[in-house]
One Martini backbone bead per residue (centre of mass of N, CA, C, O) as a GRO file, in nm:
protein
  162
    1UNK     BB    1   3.010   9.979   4.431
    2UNK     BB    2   3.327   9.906   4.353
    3UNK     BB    3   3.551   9.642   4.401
    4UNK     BB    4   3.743   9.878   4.261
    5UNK     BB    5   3.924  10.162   4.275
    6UNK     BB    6   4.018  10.095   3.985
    7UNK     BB    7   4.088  10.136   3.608
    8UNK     BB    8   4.287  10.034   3.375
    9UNK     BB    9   4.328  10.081   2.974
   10UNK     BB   10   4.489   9.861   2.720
   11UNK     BB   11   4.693   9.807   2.446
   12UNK     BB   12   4.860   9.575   2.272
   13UNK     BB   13   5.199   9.688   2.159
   14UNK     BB   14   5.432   9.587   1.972
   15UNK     BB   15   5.677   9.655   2.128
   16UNK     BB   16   5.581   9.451   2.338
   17UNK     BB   17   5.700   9.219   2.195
   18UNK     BB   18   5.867   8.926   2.143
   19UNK     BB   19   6.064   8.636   2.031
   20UNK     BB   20   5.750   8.465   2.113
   21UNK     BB   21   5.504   8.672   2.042
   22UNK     BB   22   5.451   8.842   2.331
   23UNK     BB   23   5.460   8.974   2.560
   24UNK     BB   24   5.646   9.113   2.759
   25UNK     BB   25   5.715   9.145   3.105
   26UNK     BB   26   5.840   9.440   3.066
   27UNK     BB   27   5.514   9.516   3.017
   28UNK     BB   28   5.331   9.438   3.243
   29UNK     BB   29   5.442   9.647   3.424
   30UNK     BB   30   5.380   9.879   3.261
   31UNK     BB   31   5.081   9.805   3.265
   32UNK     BB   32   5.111   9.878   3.596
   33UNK     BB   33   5.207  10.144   3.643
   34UNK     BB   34   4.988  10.295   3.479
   35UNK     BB   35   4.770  10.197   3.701
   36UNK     BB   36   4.894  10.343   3.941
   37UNK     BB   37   4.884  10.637   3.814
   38UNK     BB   38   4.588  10.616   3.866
   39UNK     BB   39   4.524  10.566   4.162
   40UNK     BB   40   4.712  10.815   4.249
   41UNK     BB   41   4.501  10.972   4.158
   42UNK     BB   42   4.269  10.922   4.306
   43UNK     BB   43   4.403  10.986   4.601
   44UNK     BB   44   4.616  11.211   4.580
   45UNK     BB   45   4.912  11.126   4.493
   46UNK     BB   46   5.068  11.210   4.267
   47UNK     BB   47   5.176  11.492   4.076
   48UNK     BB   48   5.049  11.696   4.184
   49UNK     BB   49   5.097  11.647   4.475
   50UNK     BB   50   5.342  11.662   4.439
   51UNK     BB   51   5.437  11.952   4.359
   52UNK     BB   52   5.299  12.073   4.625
   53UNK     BB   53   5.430  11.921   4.848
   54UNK     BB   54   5.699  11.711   4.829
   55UNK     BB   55   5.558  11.421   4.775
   56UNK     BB   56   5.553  11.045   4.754
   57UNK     BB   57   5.578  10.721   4.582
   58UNK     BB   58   5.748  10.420   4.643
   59UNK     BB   59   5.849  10.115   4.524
   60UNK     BB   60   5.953   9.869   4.729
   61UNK     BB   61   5.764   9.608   4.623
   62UNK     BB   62   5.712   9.298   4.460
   63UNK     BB   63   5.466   9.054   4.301
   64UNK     BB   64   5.429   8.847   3.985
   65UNK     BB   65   5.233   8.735   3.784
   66UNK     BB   66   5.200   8.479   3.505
   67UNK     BB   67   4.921   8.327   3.310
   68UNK     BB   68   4.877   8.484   3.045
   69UNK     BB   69   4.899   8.542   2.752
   70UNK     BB   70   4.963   8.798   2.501
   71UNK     BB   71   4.870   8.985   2.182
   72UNK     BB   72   4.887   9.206   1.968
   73UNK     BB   73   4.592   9.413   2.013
   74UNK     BB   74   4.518   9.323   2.311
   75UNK     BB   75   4.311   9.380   2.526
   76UNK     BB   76   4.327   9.571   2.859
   77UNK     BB   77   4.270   9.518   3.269
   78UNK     BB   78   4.322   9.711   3.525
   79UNK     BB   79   4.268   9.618   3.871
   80UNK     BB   80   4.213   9.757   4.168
   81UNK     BB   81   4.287   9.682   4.483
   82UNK     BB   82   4.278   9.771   4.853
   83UNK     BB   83   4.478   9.657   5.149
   84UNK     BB   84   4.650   9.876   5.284
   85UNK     BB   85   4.729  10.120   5.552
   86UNK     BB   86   4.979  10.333   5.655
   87UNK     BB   87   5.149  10.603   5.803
   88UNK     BB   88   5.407  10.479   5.526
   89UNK     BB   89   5.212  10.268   5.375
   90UNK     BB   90   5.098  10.098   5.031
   91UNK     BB   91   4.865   9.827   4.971
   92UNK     BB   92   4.857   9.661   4.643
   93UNK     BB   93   4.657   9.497   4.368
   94UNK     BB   94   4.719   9.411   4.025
   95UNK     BB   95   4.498   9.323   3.779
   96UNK     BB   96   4.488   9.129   3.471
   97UNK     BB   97   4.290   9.172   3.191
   98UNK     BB   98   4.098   9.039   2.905
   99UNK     BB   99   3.849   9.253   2.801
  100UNK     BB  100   3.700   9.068   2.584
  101UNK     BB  101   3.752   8.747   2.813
  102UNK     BB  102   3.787   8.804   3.098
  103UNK     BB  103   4.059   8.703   3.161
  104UNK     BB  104   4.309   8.624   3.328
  105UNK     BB  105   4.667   8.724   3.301
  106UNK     BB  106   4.768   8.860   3.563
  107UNK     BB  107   4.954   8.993   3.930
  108UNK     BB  108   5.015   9.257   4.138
  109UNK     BB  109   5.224   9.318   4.414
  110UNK     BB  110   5.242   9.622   4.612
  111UNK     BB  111   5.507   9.848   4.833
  112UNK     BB  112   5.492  10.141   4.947
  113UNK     BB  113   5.593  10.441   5.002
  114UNK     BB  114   5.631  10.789   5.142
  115UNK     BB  115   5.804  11.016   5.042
  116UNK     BB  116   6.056  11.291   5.094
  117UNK     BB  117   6.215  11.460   4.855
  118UNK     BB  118   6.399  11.629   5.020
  119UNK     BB  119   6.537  11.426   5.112
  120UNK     BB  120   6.489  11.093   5.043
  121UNK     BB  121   6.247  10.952   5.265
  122UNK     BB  122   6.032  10.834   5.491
  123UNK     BB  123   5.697  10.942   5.562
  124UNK     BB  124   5.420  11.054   5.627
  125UNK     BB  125   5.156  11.111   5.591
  126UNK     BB  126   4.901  11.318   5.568
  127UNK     BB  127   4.627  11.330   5.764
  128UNK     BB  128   4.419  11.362   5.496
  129UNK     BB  129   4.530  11.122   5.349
  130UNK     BB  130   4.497  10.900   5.494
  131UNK     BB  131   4.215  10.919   5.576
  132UNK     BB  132   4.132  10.932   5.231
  133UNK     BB  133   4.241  10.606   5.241
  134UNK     BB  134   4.078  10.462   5.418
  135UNK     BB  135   3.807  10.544   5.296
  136UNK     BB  136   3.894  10.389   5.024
  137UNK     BB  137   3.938  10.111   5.193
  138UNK     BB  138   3.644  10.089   5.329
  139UNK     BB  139   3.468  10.091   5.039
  140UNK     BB  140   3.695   9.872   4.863
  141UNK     BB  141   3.747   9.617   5.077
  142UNK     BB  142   3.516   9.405   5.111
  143UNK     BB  143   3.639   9.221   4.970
  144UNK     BB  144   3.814   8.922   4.850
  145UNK     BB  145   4.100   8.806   4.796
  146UNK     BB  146   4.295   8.813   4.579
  147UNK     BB  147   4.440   8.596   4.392
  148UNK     BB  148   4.798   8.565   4.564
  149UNK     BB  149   4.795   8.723   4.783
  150UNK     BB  150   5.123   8.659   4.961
  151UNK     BB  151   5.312   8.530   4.763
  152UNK     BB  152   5.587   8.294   4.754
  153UNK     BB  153   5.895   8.154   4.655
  154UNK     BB  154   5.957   7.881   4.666
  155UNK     BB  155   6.248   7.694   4.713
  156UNK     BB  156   6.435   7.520   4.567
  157UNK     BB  157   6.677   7.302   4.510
  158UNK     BB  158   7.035   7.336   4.483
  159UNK     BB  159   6.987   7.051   4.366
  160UNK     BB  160   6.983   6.673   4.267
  161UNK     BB  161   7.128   6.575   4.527
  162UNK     BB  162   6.969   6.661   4.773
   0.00000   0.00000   0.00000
């Protein structure tokens, strides 16, 4: 058993480098939604489950740590754990990691809702999805919390003065 219910592997790509020399801020976001689109396929919630259903998952909330630069060509690998699931939400959490050296470069953790395309409200999963979202939150969820889980932002002081 994997301690990750999903994987998904990409390299840094030219365009996605910065006026830094760095892959800019707004590619790791996106080599995590593509980590997204590989999970919801794993749930068996992705494009095929909107197709069929007419529900999908919108994401509601996230929150992004950045640790570590790359550079075009750098080999990259996103490991998802899945943290909860209730009857209209999925909260997990993805690691972006450096493919070939091993070190951990970012982490996101992110709460979808479930929606209702047909309106575009939030509604329950069917039961046989969240059954199957439970039993791969029990599968893969044993590990401990990966590090950030959680994480938030202290506000500085709004002056020096204060």
């Amino acid at each position: 058993m994997s301690q990750y219910i999903v994987e998904y592997t990409d390299t840094v790509r030219p365009e996605w480098i910065d006026s830094n020399g760095h892959m800019n801020l707004a590619y790791y976001v996106v080599v995590f939604d593509l980590g997204t689109d590989q999970l919801y396929n794993v749930l068996d919630i992705g494009n095929a489950y909107r197709e069929a259903t007419g529900n999908s998952c919108f994401t509601a909330e996230t929150h992004t740590l950045y640790e570590r630069e790359v550079q075009v060509g750098e080999p990259l690998r996103v490991a998802t754990t899945l943290l909860g699931v209730d009857a209209k939400r999925l909260h997990y959490f993805h690691e972006m990691f450096h493919a070939a050296d091993g070190h951990r470069v970012a982490a996101q953790e992110l709460l979808a809702l479930h929606i209702d395309m047909r309106v575009r409200r939030v509604a329950p999963f069917p039961p046989n999805r969240l059954a199957a979202i439970e039993a791969a939150l029990r599968e893969h969820g044993d590990r401990p919390l990966p590090r950030g889980v959680g994480r938030v932002i202290k506000p500085l002081r709004r002056s020096a003065a204060e």
